[in-house]
mmCIF file of C-alpha atoms in Angstrom:
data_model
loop_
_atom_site.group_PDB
_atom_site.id
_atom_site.type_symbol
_atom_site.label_atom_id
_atom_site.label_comp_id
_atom_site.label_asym_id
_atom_site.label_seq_id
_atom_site.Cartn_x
_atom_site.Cartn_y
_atom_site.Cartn_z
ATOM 1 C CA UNK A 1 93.406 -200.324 -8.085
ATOM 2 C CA UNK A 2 91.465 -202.797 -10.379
ATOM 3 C CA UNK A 3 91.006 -201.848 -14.183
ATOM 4 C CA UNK A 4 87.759 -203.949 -14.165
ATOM 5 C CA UNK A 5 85.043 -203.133 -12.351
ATOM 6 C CA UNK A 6 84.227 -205.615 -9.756
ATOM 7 C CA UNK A 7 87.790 -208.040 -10.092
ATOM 8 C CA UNK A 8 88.293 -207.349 -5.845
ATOM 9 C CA UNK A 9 85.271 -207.048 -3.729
ATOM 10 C CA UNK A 10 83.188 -207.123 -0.852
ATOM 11 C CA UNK A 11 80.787 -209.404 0.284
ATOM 12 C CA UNK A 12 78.544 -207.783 3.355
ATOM 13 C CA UNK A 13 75.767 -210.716 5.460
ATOM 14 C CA UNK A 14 73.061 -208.454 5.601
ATOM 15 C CA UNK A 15 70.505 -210.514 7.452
ATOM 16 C CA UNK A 16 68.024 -209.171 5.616
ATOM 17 C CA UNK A 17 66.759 -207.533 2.825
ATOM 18 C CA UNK A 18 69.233 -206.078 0.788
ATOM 19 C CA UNK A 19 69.102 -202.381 1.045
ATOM 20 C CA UNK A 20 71.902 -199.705 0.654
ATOM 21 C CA UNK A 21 71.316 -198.749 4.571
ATOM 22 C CA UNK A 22 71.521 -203.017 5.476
ATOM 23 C CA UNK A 23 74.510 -203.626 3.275
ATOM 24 C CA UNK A 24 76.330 -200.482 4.971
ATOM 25 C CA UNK A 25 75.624 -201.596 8.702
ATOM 26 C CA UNK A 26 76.777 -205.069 7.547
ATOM 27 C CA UNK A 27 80.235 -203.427 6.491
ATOM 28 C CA UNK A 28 80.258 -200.895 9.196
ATOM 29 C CA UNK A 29 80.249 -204.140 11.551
ATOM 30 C CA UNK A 30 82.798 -206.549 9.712
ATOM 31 C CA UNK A 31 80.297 -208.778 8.826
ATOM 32 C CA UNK A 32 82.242 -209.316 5.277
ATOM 33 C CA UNK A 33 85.025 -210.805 3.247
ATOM 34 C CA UNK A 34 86.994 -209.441 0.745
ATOM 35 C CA UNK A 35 87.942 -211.648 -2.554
ATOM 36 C CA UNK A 36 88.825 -211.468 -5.816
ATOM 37 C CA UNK A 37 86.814 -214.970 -6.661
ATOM 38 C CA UNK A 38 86.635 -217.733 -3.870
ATOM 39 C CA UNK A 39 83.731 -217.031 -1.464
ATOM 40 C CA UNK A 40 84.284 -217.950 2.081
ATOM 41 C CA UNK A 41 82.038 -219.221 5.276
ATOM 42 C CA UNK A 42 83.428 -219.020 8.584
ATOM 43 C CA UNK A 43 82.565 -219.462 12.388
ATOM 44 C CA UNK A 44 84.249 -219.601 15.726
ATOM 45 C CA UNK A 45 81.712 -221.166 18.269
ATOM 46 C CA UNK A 46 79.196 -220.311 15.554
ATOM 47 C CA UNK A 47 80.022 -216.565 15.801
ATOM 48 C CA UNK A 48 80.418 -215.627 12.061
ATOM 49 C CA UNK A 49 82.854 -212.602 10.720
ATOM 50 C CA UNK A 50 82.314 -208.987 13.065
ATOM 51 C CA UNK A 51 81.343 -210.754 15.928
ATOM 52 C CA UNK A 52 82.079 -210.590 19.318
ATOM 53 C CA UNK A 53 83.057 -213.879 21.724
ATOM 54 C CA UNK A 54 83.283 -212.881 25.599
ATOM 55 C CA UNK A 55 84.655 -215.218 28.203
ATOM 56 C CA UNK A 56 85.006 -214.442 31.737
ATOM 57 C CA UNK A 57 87.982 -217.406 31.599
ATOM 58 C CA UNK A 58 91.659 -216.775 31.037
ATOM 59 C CA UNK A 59 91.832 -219.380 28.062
ATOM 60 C CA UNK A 60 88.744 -220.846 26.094
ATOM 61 C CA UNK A 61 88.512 -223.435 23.696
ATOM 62 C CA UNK A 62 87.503 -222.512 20.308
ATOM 63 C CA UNK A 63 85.144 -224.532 16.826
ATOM 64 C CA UNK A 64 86.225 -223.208 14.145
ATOM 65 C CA UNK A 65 84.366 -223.947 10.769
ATOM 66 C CA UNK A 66 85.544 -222.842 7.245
ATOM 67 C CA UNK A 67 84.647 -223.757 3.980
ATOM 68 C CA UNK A 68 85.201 -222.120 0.242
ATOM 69 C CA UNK A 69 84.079 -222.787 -2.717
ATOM 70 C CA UNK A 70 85.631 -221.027 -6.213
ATOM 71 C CA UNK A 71 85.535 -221.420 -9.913
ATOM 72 C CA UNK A 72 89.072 -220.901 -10.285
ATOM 73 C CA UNK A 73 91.557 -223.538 -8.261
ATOM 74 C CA UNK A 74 92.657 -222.587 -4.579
ATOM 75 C CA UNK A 75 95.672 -224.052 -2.859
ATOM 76 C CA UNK A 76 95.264 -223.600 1.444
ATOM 77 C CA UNK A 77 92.752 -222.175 3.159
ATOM 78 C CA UNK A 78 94.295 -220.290 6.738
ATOM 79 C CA UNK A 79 93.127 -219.871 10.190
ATOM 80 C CA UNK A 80 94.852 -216.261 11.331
ATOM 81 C CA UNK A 81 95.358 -215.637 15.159
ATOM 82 C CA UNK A 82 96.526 -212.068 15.942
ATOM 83 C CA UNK A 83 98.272 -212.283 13.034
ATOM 84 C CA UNK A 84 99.780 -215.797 12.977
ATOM 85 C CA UNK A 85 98.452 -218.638 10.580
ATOM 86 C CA UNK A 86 97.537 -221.543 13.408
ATOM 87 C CA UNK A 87 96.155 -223.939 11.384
ATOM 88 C CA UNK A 88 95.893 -224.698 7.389
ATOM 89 C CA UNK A 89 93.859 -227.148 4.966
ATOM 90 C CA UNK A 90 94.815 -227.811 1.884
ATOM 91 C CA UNK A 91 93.093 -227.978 -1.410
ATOM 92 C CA UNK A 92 92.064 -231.168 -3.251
ATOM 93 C CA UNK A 93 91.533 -232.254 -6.286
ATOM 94 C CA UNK A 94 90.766 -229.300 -8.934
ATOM 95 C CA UNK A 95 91.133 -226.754 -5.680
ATOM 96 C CA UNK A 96 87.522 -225.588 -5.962
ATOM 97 C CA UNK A 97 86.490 -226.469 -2.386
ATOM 98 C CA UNK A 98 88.315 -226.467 0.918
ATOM 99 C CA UNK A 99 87.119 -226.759 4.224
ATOM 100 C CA UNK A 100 88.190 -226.410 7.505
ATOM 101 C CA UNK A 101 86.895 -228.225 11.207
ATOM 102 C CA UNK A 102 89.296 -227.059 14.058
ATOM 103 C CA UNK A 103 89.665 -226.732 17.107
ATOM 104 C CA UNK A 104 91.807 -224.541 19.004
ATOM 105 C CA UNK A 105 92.800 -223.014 22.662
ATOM 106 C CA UNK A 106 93.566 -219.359 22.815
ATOM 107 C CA UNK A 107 94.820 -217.853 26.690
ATOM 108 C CA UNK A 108 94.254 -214.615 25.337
ATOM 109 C CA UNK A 109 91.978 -212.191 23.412
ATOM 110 C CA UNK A 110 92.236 -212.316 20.109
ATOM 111 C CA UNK A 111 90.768 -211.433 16.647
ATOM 112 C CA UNK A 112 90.783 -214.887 14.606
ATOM 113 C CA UNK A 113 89.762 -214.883 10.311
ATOM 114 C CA UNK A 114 90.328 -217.002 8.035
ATOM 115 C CA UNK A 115 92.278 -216.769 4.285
ATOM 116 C CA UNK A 116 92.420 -218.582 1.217
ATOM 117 C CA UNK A 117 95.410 -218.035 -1.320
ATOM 118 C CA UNK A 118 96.034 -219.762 -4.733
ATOM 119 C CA UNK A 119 97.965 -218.622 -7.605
ATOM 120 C CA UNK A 120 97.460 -216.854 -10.783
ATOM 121 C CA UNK A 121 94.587 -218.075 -12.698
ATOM 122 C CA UNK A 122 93.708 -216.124 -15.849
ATOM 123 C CA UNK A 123 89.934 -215.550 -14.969
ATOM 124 C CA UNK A 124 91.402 -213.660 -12.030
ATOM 125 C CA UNK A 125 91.387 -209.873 -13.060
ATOM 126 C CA UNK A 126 94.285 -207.519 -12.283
ATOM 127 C CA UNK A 127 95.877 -209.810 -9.954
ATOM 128 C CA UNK A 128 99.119 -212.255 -9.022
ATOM 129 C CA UNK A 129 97.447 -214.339 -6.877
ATOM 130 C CA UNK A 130 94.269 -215.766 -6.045
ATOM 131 C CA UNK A 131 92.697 -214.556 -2.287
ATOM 132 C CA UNK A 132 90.192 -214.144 -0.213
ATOM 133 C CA UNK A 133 90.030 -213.041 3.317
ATOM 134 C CA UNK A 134 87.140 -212.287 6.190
ATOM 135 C CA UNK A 135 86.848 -209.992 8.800
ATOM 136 C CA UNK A 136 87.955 -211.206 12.490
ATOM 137 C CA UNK A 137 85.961 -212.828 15.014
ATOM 138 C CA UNK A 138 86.399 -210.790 18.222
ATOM 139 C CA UNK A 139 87.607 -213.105 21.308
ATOM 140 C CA UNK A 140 88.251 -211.183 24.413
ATOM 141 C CA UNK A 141 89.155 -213.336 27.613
ATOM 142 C CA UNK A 142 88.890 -212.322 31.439
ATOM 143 C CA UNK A 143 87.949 -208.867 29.939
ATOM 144 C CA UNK A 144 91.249 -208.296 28.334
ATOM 145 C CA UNK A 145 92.040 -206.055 25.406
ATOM 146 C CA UNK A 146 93.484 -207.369 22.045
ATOM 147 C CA UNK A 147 96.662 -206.144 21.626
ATOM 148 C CA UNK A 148 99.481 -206.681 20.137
ATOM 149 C CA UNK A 149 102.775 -204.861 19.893
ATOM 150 C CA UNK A 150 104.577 -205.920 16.787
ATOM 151 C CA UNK A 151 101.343 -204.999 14.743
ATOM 152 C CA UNK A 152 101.608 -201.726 15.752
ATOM 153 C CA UNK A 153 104.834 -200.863 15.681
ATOM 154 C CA UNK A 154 104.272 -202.287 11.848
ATOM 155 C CA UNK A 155 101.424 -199.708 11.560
ATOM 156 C CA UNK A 156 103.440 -196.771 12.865
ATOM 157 C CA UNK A 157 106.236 -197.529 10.394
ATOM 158 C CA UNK A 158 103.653 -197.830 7.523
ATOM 159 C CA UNK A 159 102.380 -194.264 8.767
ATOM 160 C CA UNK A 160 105.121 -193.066 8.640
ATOM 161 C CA UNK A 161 105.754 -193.976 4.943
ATOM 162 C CA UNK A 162 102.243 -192.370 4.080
ATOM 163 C CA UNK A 163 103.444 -189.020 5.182
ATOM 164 C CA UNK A 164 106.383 -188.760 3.645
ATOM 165 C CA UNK A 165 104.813 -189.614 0.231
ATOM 166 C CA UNK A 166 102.045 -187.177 1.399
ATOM 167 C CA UNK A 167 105.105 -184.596 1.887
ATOM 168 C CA UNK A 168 106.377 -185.147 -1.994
ATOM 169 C CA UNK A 169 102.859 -185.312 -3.617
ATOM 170 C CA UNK A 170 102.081 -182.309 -5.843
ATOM 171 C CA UNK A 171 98.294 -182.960 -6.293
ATOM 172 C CA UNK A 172 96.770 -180.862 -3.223
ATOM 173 C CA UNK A 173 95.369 -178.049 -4.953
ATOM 174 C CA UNK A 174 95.666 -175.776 -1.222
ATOM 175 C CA UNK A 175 98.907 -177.005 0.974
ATOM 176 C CA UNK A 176 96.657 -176.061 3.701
ATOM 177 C CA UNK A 177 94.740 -179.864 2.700
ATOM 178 C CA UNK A 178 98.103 -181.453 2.789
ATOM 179 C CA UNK A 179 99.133 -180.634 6.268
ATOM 180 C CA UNK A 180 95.261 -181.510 7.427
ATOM 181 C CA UNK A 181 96.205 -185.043 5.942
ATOM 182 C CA UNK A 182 99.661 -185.301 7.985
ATOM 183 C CA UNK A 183 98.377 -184.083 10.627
ATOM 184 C CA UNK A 184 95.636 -186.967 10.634
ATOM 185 C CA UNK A 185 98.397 -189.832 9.767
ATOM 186 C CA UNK A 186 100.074 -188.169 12.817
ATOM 187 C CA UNK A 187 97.006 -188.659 15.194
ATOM 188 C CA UNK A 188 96.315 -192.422 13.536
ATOM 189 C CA UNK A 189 100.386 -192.679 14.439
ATOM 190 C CA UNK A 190 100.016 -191.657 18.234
ATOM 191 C CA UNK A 191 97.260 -194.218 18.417
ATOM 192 C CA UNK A 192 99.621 -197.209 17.671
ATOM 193 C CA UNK A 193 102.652 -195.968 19.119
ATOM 194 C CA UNK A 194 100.394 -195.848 22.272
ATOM 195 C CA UNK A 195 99.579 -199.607 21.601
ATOM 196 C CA UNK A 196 103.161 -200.327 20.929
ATOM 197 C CA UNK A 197 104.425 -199.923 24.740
#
């Protein structure tokens, strides 16, 4: 929903030459962050964004290392658990460089990223605030899935406020397209309400 061109974007690790087929397998995998101006590093046990960490233990200790750098002042940079901000550094100074050494304990899987937030700047296109954010790093424990309950119940209720603003929208050319598109929010929908008991 930007008016300019290139004001939110995506920023794919590639590992190699730059190609339209490297830059898609990069995004297909999560190995990315989305911002609208900071740019972020970020590992956990020196497994970067779209990776996978798999220990046979019930609870693991975790390195996390962050850093961003941006033109245009940040305030906190956030380490996200599930969901839940664990851990936060602060900005300095002008804001144009936080980072991030931490270490945590999880006893449970868990997809862990890291965020940045500041407010409005006015070389910040289109938007309130200032943000970045990466993809998770993967942490499953004793071979246990990530789940978590309260996410999905929040994506089942969001669901369910696509289709009824699918319901009222006029543009579908052939009402046959608009019940195909229900009937897909309704098979995303059985997904989470399976995840949410």
């Amino acid at each position: 929903n930007h008016l300019v061109p290139g004001a939110g974007r995506v920023y794919d690790r590639c590992g190699g030459p730059l190609t339209y087929r490297s830059r898609l397998a990069a995004y297909r995998r999560g190995y990315s962050f989305v911002t609208n101006g900071p740019l972020v590093r970020f590992t956990v046990n020196d497994r970067g964004p779209g990776e996978e960490l798999r220990s046979p233990d019930g609870s693991i200790e975790l390195d996390i290392e962050a850093e961003a750098v941006s033109y245009v002042p940040m305030q906190k940079l956030e380490l996200v658990v599930n969901g839940r901000v664990v851990a936060m550094a602060r900005a300095s100074g002008r804001g144009t460089r936080i980072e991030m050494d931490e270490r945590i304990r999880i006893a449970d899987s868990a997809w862990i990223a890291v965020r940045v937030r500041g407010a409005a700047h006015r070389w910040v296109l289109n938007d309130t605030s200032v943000y970045a954010h990466t993809s998770p790093v993967y942490c499953y424990l004793a071979g246990r899935k990530i789940r978590s309950r309260q996410s999905a119940q929040f994506f089942v209720k969001q669901i369910e406020r696509l289709v009824e603003t699918t319901r009222a929208s006029e543009n579908f050319a052939d009402p046959g397209d608009k019940e195909k598109m229900i009937r897909l929010f309704r098979q995303g929908q059985d997904i989470y309400r399976e995840m949410a008991h």
